[in-house]
């Protein structure tokens, strides 16, 4: 039996994560140089965008790990049976698979789980590098306040702890749900920093931003984002409890508009996977209550997205933002229905998770104002630099 926490390979894991992080960093740096990116603020934005992209990949791959039942493919943390990769643990994996051929530990599940951990470690390495660089370049014109990359670093450490708890708690639904919510919080946090690093732009863009800052539509968007967060939490609770197939028909559930439900058991938060919190197995009415709560909240969120997206679409300035919101809402509706009527296919489930992450990204991108997280001194220096550049461009 493997120890739940085995720190023997932790140094190798950190080195591997740092090495993996160098690959996207080098690619992004090469492309940015070809595009003529200059100044630390511009480089900070480019590298934060790359980190955000990998974090979105991590969210989807985390869903893939969960949906393929690979979350316990390596029953210890951070390595696999005390090794850096399943190659080194192949004897232990083969022994466990011989005892339980259909159990959680197999060679391919171990690889899926470890690839997820490698990607998570690479994201952590990128975030650590961004934090260190932000403090070293904190006085650069237009740079982001270093406290925001530091907050992101704290976030990724907490996410790592929840990753360990996911394994040691044997996929307890509450831990898995919080882990997914934390991942999407990271998407929002990185998106906000990318938006804060958005260049000043034209005078028209600055005036538009000023109008948007006090617009009632922006305040309404915050409400939509809050509703979406509740819906994502309910969706994560459905997924972590494997309650998707509690209702295999639509719009009814089990052939009825209001089937038998046990919300008290279904929303007992602290309990092992598959149990009811009282020593027995969780029954269908409890799973039905979980599923129906997510389905009913989906109606509220879809209506909110429809009204908000259509309202933005009526304004010329925000027409694209409204269209994207309407498109993402339709994407979530179609993939959610596909999960039910097509018996939870893997592609539809992954697409549904990706849609949730993209909704968080787009709403945060829409609601956060450019420059909001830059220090006042850096903003003044950036403004002076911009004015100096404009004077040079106007000079004969």
Short mmCIF file of C-alpha atoms in Angstrom, two decimals:
data_model
loop_
_atom_site.label_atom_id
_atom_site.label_comp_id
_atom_site.label_asym_id
_atom_site.label_seq_id
_atom_site.Cartn_x
_atom_site.Cartn_y
_atom_site.Cartn_z
CA UNK A 1 0.00 0.00 0.00
CA UNK A 2 1.56 3.32 -1.06
CA UNK A 3 1.88 6.17 1.43
CA UNK A 4 -0.60 8.92 0.60
CA UNK A 5 2.09 11.62 0.77
CA UNK A 6 5.55 10.68 -0.47
CA UNK A 7 7.87 13.66 -0.93
CA UNK A 8 10.79 11.65 -2.34
CA UNK A 9 10.23 12.83 -5.94
CA UNK A 10 9.25 16.42 -5.07
CA UNK A 11 12.56 17.95 -6.20
CA UNK A 12 12.47 16.05 -9.50
CA UNK A 13 8.85 17.13 -10.02
CA UNK A 14 9.77 20.79 -9.47
CA UNK A 15 12.70 20.57 -11.89
CA UNK A 16 10.52 18.83 -14.48
CA UNK A 17 7.80 21.46 -14.10
CA UNK A 18 10.33 24.25 -14.54
CA UNK A 19 11.76 22.55 -17.64
CA UNK A 20 8.28 22.15 -19.13
CA UNK A 21 7.51 25.80 -18.40
CA UNK A 22 10.55 26.83 -20.43
CA UNK A 23 9.01 25.41 -23.62
CA UNK A 24 5.96 27.74 -23.88
CA UNK A 25 8.03 30.59 -22.46
CA UNK A 26 10.63 30.19 -25.22
CA UNK A 27 7.96 29.95 -27.92
CA UNK A 28 6.14 33.02 -26.64
CA UNK A 29 9.40 34.97 -26.29
CA UNK A 30 10.46 34.07 -29.83
CA UNK A 31 7.14 35.18 -31.28
CA UNK A 32 7.06 38.34 -29.18
CA UNK A 33 10.54 39.34 -30.36
CA UNK A 34 9.50 38.85 -33.97
CA UNK A 35 6.50 41.12 -33.33
CA UNK A 36 8.75 43.78 -31.82
CA UNK A 37 7.45 43.66 -28.24
CA UNK A 38 9.29 46.26 -26.13
CA UNK A 39 9.21 47.18 -22.44
CA UNK A 40 8.60 45.08 -19.35
CA UNK A 41 4.86 45.84 -19.20
CA UNK A 42 4.37 44.45 -22.71
CA UNK A 43 6.47 41.39 -21.90
CA UNK A 44 4.56 40.89 -18.66
CA UNK A 45 1.30 40.89 -20.56
CA UNK A 46 2.58 38.40 -23.16
CA UNK A 47 3.83 35.98 -20.51
CA UNK A 48 0.64 36.32 -18.45
CA UNK A 49 -1.43 35.52 -21.56
CA UNK A 50 0.69 32.38 -22.08
CA UNK A 51 0.13 31.37 -18.44
CA UNK A 52 -3.60 31.97 -18.80
CA UNK A 53 -3.71 29.78 -21.92
CA UNK A 54 -1.94 26.93 -20.11
CA UNK A 55 -4.26 27.34 -17.13
CA UNK A 56 -7.28 26.92 -19.42
CA UNK A 57 -5.62 23.77 -20.80
CA UNK A 58 -5.08 22.58 -17.24
CA UNK A 59 -8.76 23.05 -16.40
CA UNK A 60 -9.82 20.93 -19.38
CA UNK A 61 -7.17 18.28 -18.74
CA UNK A 62 -8.23 18.15 -15.10
CA UNK A 63 -11.77 17.41 -16.29
CA UNK A 64 -10.37 14.73 -18.60
CA UNK A 65 -8.52 13.19 -15.64
CA UNK A 66 -11.69 13.11 -13.57
CA UNK A 67 -13.98 11.87 -16.36
CA UNK A 68 -11.66 8.99 -17.26
CA UNK A 69 -11.60 7.94 -13.57
CA UNK A 70 -7.85 8.63 -13.48
CA UNK A 71 -7.85 10.80 -10.37
CA UNK A 72 -6.39 7.91 -8.34
CA UNK A 73 -4.27 6.53 -11.17
CA UNK A 74 -1.34 7.23 -8.86
CA UNK A 75 -2.60 6.76 -5.28
CA UNK A 76 0.08 8.96 -3.70
CA UNK A 77 1.23 12.56 -4.15
CA UNK A 78 3.14 14.32 -5.71
CA UNK A 79 4.70 11.42 -7.64
CA UNK A 80 3.56 7.93 -8.51
CA UNK A 81 4.43 5.28 -5.92
CA UNK A 82 7.29 7.53 -4.84
CA UNK A 83 8.61 7.87 -8.41
CA UNK A 84 8.69 10.83 -10.77
CA UNK A 85 6.86 8.98 -13.55
CA UNK A 86 4.82 5.79 -14.10
CA UNK A 87 7.89 4.31 -15.83
CA UNK A 88 9.66 4.05 -12.52
CA UNK A 89 6.48 2.79 -10.83
CA UNK A 90 5.52 0.18 -13.43
CA UNK A 91 6.17 -2.76 -11.06
CA UNK A 92 3.96 -1.32 -8.32
CA UNK A 93 1.25 -0.39 -10.84
CA UNK A 94 1.32 -3.88 -12.38
CA UNK A 95 1.02 -5.47 -8.92
CA UNK A 96 -2.00 -3.29 -8.04
CA UNK A 97 -3.61 -3.93 -11.42
CA UNK A 98 -3.16 -7.69 -10.99
CA UNK A 99 -5.12 -7.55 -7.71
CA UNK A 100 -7.81 -5.19 -9.02
CA UNK A 101 -7.91 -5.28 -12.84
CA UNK A 102 -10.79 -2.81 -13.00
CA UNK A 103 -9.63 -0.67 -10.10
CA UNK A 104 -8.49 2.95 -10.13
CA UNK A 105 -4.81 2.10 -10.73
CA UNK A 106 -3.80 1.11 -14.26
CA UNK A 107 -0.87 2.08 -16.45
CA UNK A 108 -2.86 4.40 -18.73
CA UNK A 109 -4.70 6.03 -15.81
CA UNK A 110 -1.39 6.60 -14.06
CA UNK A 111 -0.05 8.39 -17.12
CA UNK A 112 -3.16 10.57 -17.39
CA UNK A 113 -2.90 11.54 -13.73
CA UNK A 114 0.82 12.28 -13.92
CA UNK A 115 0.48 14.33 -17.12
CA UNK A 116 -2.07 16.42 -15.26
CA UNK A 117 0.41 16.92 -12.43
CA UNK A 118 3.23 17.78 -14.84
CA UNK A 119 1.06 20.43 -16.50
CA UNK A 120 0.03 21.82 -13.10
CA UNK A 121 3.67 22.02 -12.03
CA UNK A 122 4.57 23.85 -15.25
CA UNK A 123 1.80 26.40 -14.61
CA UNK A 124 3.11 26.81 -11.08
CA UNK A 125 6.64 27.40 -12.40
CA UNK A 126 5.39 30.08 -14.82
CA UNK A 127 3.45 31.84 -12.08
CA UNK A 128 6.48 31.73 -9.78
CA UNK A 129 8.65 33.23 -12.52
CA UNK A 130 6.10 35.98 -13.15
CA UNK A 131 6.02 36.83 -9.43
CA UNK A 132 9.81 37.02 -9.12
CA UNK A 133 10.13 39.12 -12.27
CA UNK A 134 7.29 41.41 -11.15
CA UNK A 135 9.13 42.25 -7.93
CA UNK A 136 12.44 42.75 -9.75
CA UNK A 137 10.80 45.05 -12.33
CA UNK A 138 8.23 46.66 -10.06
CA UNK A 139 9.39 50.19 -10.94
CA UNK A 140 9.20 49.64 -14.71
CA UNK A 141 6.81 51.99 -16.58
CA UNK A 142 3.33 50.55 -16.93
CA UNK A 143 4.16 47.41 -14.92
CA UNK A 144 1.54 45.56 -12.92
CA UNK A 145 1.62 45.87 -9.14
CA UNK A 146 3.75 42.92 -7.95
CA UNK A 147 1.17 42.07 -5.33
CA UNK A 148 -1.12 40.66 -8.03
CA UNK A 149 1.39 38.08 -9.31
CA UNK A 150 2.10 37.35 -5.64
CA UNK A 151 -1.59 36.70 -5.03
CA UNK A 152 -1.56 34.40 -8.06
CA UNK A 153 1.41 32.55 -6.56
CA UNK A 154 -0.51 32.07 -3.31
CA UNK A 155 -3.46 30.81 -5.35
CA UNK A 156 -1.37 28.19 -7.19
CA UNK A 157 0.10 26.97 -3.88
CA UNK A 158 -3.41 26.53 -2.46
CA UNK A 159 -4.44 24.72 -5.66
CA UNK A 160 -1.47 22.38 -5.22
CA UNK A 161 -2.62 21.64 -1.69
CA UNK A 162 -6.12 20.86 -2.96
CA UNK A 163 -4.57 18.61 -5.60
CA UNK A 164 -2.89 16.66 -2.82
CA UNK A 165 -6.15 16.56 -0.82
CA UNK A 166 -8.00 15.26 -3.87
CA UNK A 167 -5.76 12.18 -3.80
CA UNK A 168 -5.48 11.73 -0.03
CA UNK A 169 -9.24 12.17 0.50
CA UNK A 170 -9.99 9.56 -2.21
CA UNK A 171 -11.87 12.01 -4.46
CA UNK A 172 -14.14 13.35 -1.75
CA UNK A 173 -16.77 15.42 -3.63
CA UNK A 174 -16.31 18.62 -1.63
CA UNK A 175 -12.53 18.62 -2.19
CA UNK A 176 -12.92 17.90 -5.91
CA UNK A 177 -15.53 20.66 -6.23
CA UNK A 178 -13.36 23.21 -4.45
CA UNK A 179 -10.41 22.17 -6.60
CA UNK A 180 -12.37 22.89 -9.79
CA UNK A 181 -13.69 26.19 -8.43
CA UNK A 182 -10.13 27.13 -7.52
CA UNK A 183 -8.98 26.39 -11.06
CA UNK A 184 -11.60 28.74 -12.50
CA UNK A 185 -10.71 31.35 -9.89
CA UNK A 186 -7.19 31.19 -11.31
CA UNK A 187 -8.57 31.73 -14.81
CA UNK A 188 -10.37 34.83 -13.57
CA UNK A 189 -7.34 36.11 -11.67
CA UNK A 190 -4.99 35.76 -14.64
CA UNK A 191 -7.58 37.26 -17.01
CA UNK A 192 -7.89 40.28 -14.73
CA UNK A 193 -4.12 40.78 -14.83
CA UNK A 194 -4.01 40.50 -18.62
CA UNK A 195 -6.77 43.09 -18.80
CA UNK A 196 -4.98 45.37 -16.35
CA UNK A 197 -1.90 45.24 -18.59
CA UNK A 198 -3.92 46.22 -21.66
CA UNK A 199 -2.16 49.14 -23.42
CA UNK A 200 -3.68 52.61 -23.21
CA UNK A 201 -4.91 52.50 -26.81
CA UNK A 202 -6.46 55.32 -28.78
CA UNK A 203 -8.28 58.30 -27.33
CA UNK A 204 -11.57 56.73 -28.47
CA UNK A 205 -10.78 53.53 -26.57
CA UNK A 206 -9.92 55.50 -23.42
CA UNK A 207 -13.17 57.46 -23.63
CA UNK A 208 -15.12 54.24 -24.19
CA UNK A 209 -13.48 52.69 -21.12
CA UNK A 210 -14.40 55.74 -19.07
CA UNK A 211 -18.05 55.40 -20.12
CA UNK A 212 -18.01 51.66 -19.44
CA UNK A 213 -16.60 52.17 -15.92
CA UNK A 214 -19.81 53.85 -14.77
CA UNK A 215 -22.22 52.00 -17.03
CA UNK A 216 -25.14 50.11 -15.42
CA UNK A 217 -24.40 47.30 -17.90
CA UNK A 218 -21.04 46.75 -16.22
CA UNK A 219 -22.68 46.50 -12.80
CA UNK A 220 -25.23 44.07 -14.26
CA UNK A 221 -22.34 41.98 -15.58
CA UNK A 222 -21.05 41.53 -12.05
CA UNK A 223 -24.39 40.00 -11.10
CA UNK A 224 -24.22 37.68 -14.13
CA UNK A 225 -20.73 36.60 -13.09
CA UNK A 226 -21.96 35.87 -9.54
CA UNK A 227 -24.82 33.74 -10.91
CA UNK A 228 -22.36 31.92 -13.15
CA UNK A 229 -20.12 31.16 -10.16
CA UNK A 230 -23.06 29.53 -8.33
CA UNK A 231 -23.90 27.49 -11.42
CA UNK A 232 -20.30 26.35 -11.84
CA UNK A 233 -20.24 25.26 -8.20
CA UNK A 234 -23.42 23.24 -8.76
CA UNK A 235 -21.98 21.75 -11.96
CA UNK A 236 -18.81 20.75 -10.14
CA UNK A 237 -20.95 19.13 -7.43
CA UNK A 238 -22.84 17.18 -10.11
CA UNK A 239 -19.62 16.00 -11.73
CA UNK A 240 -17.79 15.13 -8.49
CA UNK A 241 -20.79 13.07 -7.35
CA UNK A 242 -21.24 11.47 -10.81
CA UNK A 243 -24.86 12.63 -10.83
CA UNK A 244 -25.06 13.55 -14.52
CA UNK A 245 -26.98 10.39 -15.45
CA UNK A 246 -29.45 10.66 -12.57
CA UNK A 247 -31.70 12.23 -15.20
CA UNK A 248 -31.31 10.62 -18.62
CA UNK A 249 -34.15 12.50 -20.32
CA UNK A 250 -35.00 16.12 -21.06
CA UNK A 251 -36.91 18.32 -20.29
CA UNK A 252 -38.38 15.84 -17.82
CA UNK A 253 -36.32 13.76 -15.40
CA UNK A 254 -37.02 10.05 -15.03
CA UNK A 255 -40.20 10.67 -17.03
CA UNK A 256 -41.53 13.23 -14.54
CA UNK A 257 -41.38 17.00 -14.21
CA UNK A 258 -40.65 16.76 -10.49
CA UNK A 259 -39.08 13.39 -9.61
CA UNK A 260 -38.42 12.09 -6.11
CA UNK A 261 -35.52 14.01 -4.59
CA UNK A 262 -33.51 13.96 -1.36
CA UNK A 263 -31.80 17.35 -1.18
CA UNK A 264 -30.69 16.93 2.44
CA UNK A 265 -28.52 13.93 1.58
CA UNK A 266 -27.51 15.21 -1.83
CA UNK A 267 -26.15 18.43 -0.37
CA UNK A 268 -24.48 16.92 2.66
CA UNK A 269 -21.11 18.43 1.89
CA UNK A 270 -18.66 16.48 4.04
CA UNK A 271 -18.93 12.84 3.06
CA UNK A 272 -16.87 10.27 1.13
CA UNK A 273 -17.49 9.68 -2.57
CA UNK A 274 -20.53 7.50 -3.16
CA UNK A 275 -21.70 7.61 0.47
CA UNK A 276 -24.59 9.43 2.12
CA UNK A 277 -22.70 10.71 5.15
CA UNK A 278 -24.37 8.17 7.46
CA UNK A 279 -22.37 5.08 6.58
CA UNK A 280 -24.52 3.93 3.65
CA UNK A 281 -24.40 4.34 -0.12
CA UNK A 282 -25.93 7.44 -1.67
CA UNK A 283 -29.32 6.69 -3.26
CA UNK A 284 -30.85 7.84 -6.55
CA UNK A 285 -33.15 10.51 -4.99
CA UNK A 286 -30.08 12.30 -3.57
CA UNK A 287 -28.29 12.21 -6.93
CA UNK A 288 -31.48 13.40 -8.61
CA UNK A 289 -31.64 16.40 -6.27
CA UNK A 290 -28.06 17.31 -7.19
CA UNK A 291 -28.80 17.04 -10.89
CA UNK A 292 -32.07 18.98 -10.74
CA UNK A 293 -30.51 21.85 -8.74
CA UNK A 294 -27.93 22.29 -11.49
CA UNK A 295 -30.60 22.03 -14.20
CA UNK A 296 -32.89 24.62 -12.59
CA UNK A 297 -30.04 27.04 -11.95
CA UNK A 298 -29.01 26.60 -15.58
CA UNK A 299 -32.33 28.13 -16.64
CA UNK A 300 -31.64 31.20 -14.48
CA UNK A 301 -28.07 31.62 -15.77
CA UNK A 302 -29.02 31.11 -19.42
CA UNK A 303 -31.77 33.72 -19.12
CA UNK A 304 -29.31 36.13 -17.49
CA UNK A 305 -26.76 35.54 -20.27
CA UNK A 306 -29.47 35.98 -22.91
CA UNK A 307 -30.70 39.29 -21.48
CA UNK A 308 -27.19 40.58 -20.82
CA UNK A 309 -25.73 39.48 -24.14
CA UNK A 310 -28.69 40.83 -26.10
CA UNK A 311 -28.49 44.12 -24.22
CA UNK A 312 -24.80 44.52 -25.03
CA UNK A 313 -25.42 43.54 -28.62
CA UNK A 314 -27.72 46.54 -29.04
CA UNK A 315 -24.80 48.89 -28.37
CA UNK A 316 -22.36 49.37 -31.23
CA UNK A 317 -19.33 49.58 -28.93
CA UNK A 318 -20.07 46.32 -27.09
CA UNK A 319 -21.75 44.39 -29.90
CA UNK A 320 -18.93 41.84 -30.18
CA UNK A 321 -18.94 41.21 -26.43
CA UNK A 322 -22.68 40.53 -26.53
CA UNK A 323 -22.40 38.17 -29.47
CA UNK A 324 -19.64 36.15 -27.79
CA UNK A 325 -21.69 35.85 -24.60
CA UNK A 326 -24.72 34.65 -26.54
CA UNK A 327 -22.54 32.15 -28.42
CA UNK A 328 -20.99 30.79 -25.21
CA UNK A 329 -24.44 30.50 -23.63
CA UNK A 330 -25.65 28.48 -26.63
CA UNK A 331 -22.49 26.33 -26.42
CA UNK A 332 -23.20 25.54 -22.77
CA UNK A 333 -26.83 24.71 -23.49
CA UNK A 334 -25.96 22.32 -26.32
CA UNK A 335 -23.11 20.57 -24.49
CA UNK A 336 -25.18 20.29 -21.31
CA UNK A 337 -28.07 18.71 -23.18
CA UNK A 338 -25.65 16.39 -24.99
CA UNK A 339 -24.37 15.13 -21.64
CA UNK A 340 -27.90 14.09 -20.70
CA UNK A 341 -29.42 12.74 -23.91
CA UNK A 342 -26.21 11.16 -25.28
CA UNK A 343 -25.34 9.36 -22.04
CA UNK A 344 -22.51 11.64 -20.89
CA UNK A 345 -20.02 11.35 -23.80
CA UNK A 346 -16.49 12.39 -22.94
CA UNK A 347 -16.25 15.02 -25.70
CA UNK A 348 -19.46 16.77 -24.60
CA UNK A 349 -18.41 16.73 -20.95
CA UNK A 350 -15.01 18.27 -21.78
CA UNK A 351 -16.66 20.85 -24.03
CA UNK A 352 -19.03 21.77 -21.20
CA UNK A 353 -16.11 22.34 -18.82
CA UNK A 354 -14.28 24.39 -21.45
CA UNK A 355 -17.40 26.50 -22.00
CA UNK A 356 -17.63 27.29 -18.29
CA UNK A 357 -13.98 28.36 -18.24
CA UNK A 358 -14.44 30.52 -21.34
CA UNK A 359 -17.48 32.21 -19.82
CA UNK A 360 -15.43 33.12 -16.75
CA UNK A 361 -12.66 34.40 -19.01
CA UNK A 362 -14.94 36.51 -21.18
CA UNK A 363 -16.98 38.03 -18.35
CA UNK A 364 -13.90 38.94 -16.31
CA UNK A 365 -12.27 40.36 -19.45
CA UNK A 366 -15.39 42.45 -20.02
CA UNK A 367 -15.78 43.68 -16.44
CA UNK A 368 -12.17 44.49 -15.50
CA UNK A 369 -10.96 47.92 -16.59
CA UNK A 370 -7.55 48.43 -18.25
CA UNK A 371 -4.87 49.65 -15.85
CA UNK A 372 -6.86 48.98 -12.66
CA UNK A 373 -4.10 46.99 -10.93
CA UNK A 374 -1.12 49.15 -11.84
CA UNK A 375 0.58 51.21 -9.12
CA UNK A 376 -0.13 54.94 -9.29
CA UNK A 377 3.56 55.72 -9.82
CA UNK A 378 3.84 53.26 -12.68
CA UNK A 379 0.71 54.72 -14.27
CA UNK A 380 2.18 58.23 -14.11
CA UNK A 381 5.48 57.06 -15.59
CA UNK A 382 3.66 55.16 -18.36
CA UNK A 383 1.59 58.27 -19.13
CA UNK A 384 4.71 60.43 -19.30
CA UNK A 385 6.40 57.91 -21.56
CA UNK A 386 3.36 57.87 -23.85
CA UNK A 387 3.30 61.68 -24.04
CA UNK A 388 7.03 61.77 -24.79
CA UNK A 389 6.56 59.22 -27.56
CA UNK A 390 3.70 61.25 -29.04
CA UNK A 391 5.82 64.41 -29.03
CA UNK A 392 8.62 62.60 -30.84
CA UNK A 393 6.17 61.28 -33.42
CA UNK A 394 4.80 64.81 -34.04
CA UNK A 395 8.26 66.35 -34.33
CA UNK A 396 9.32 67.22 -37.93
#
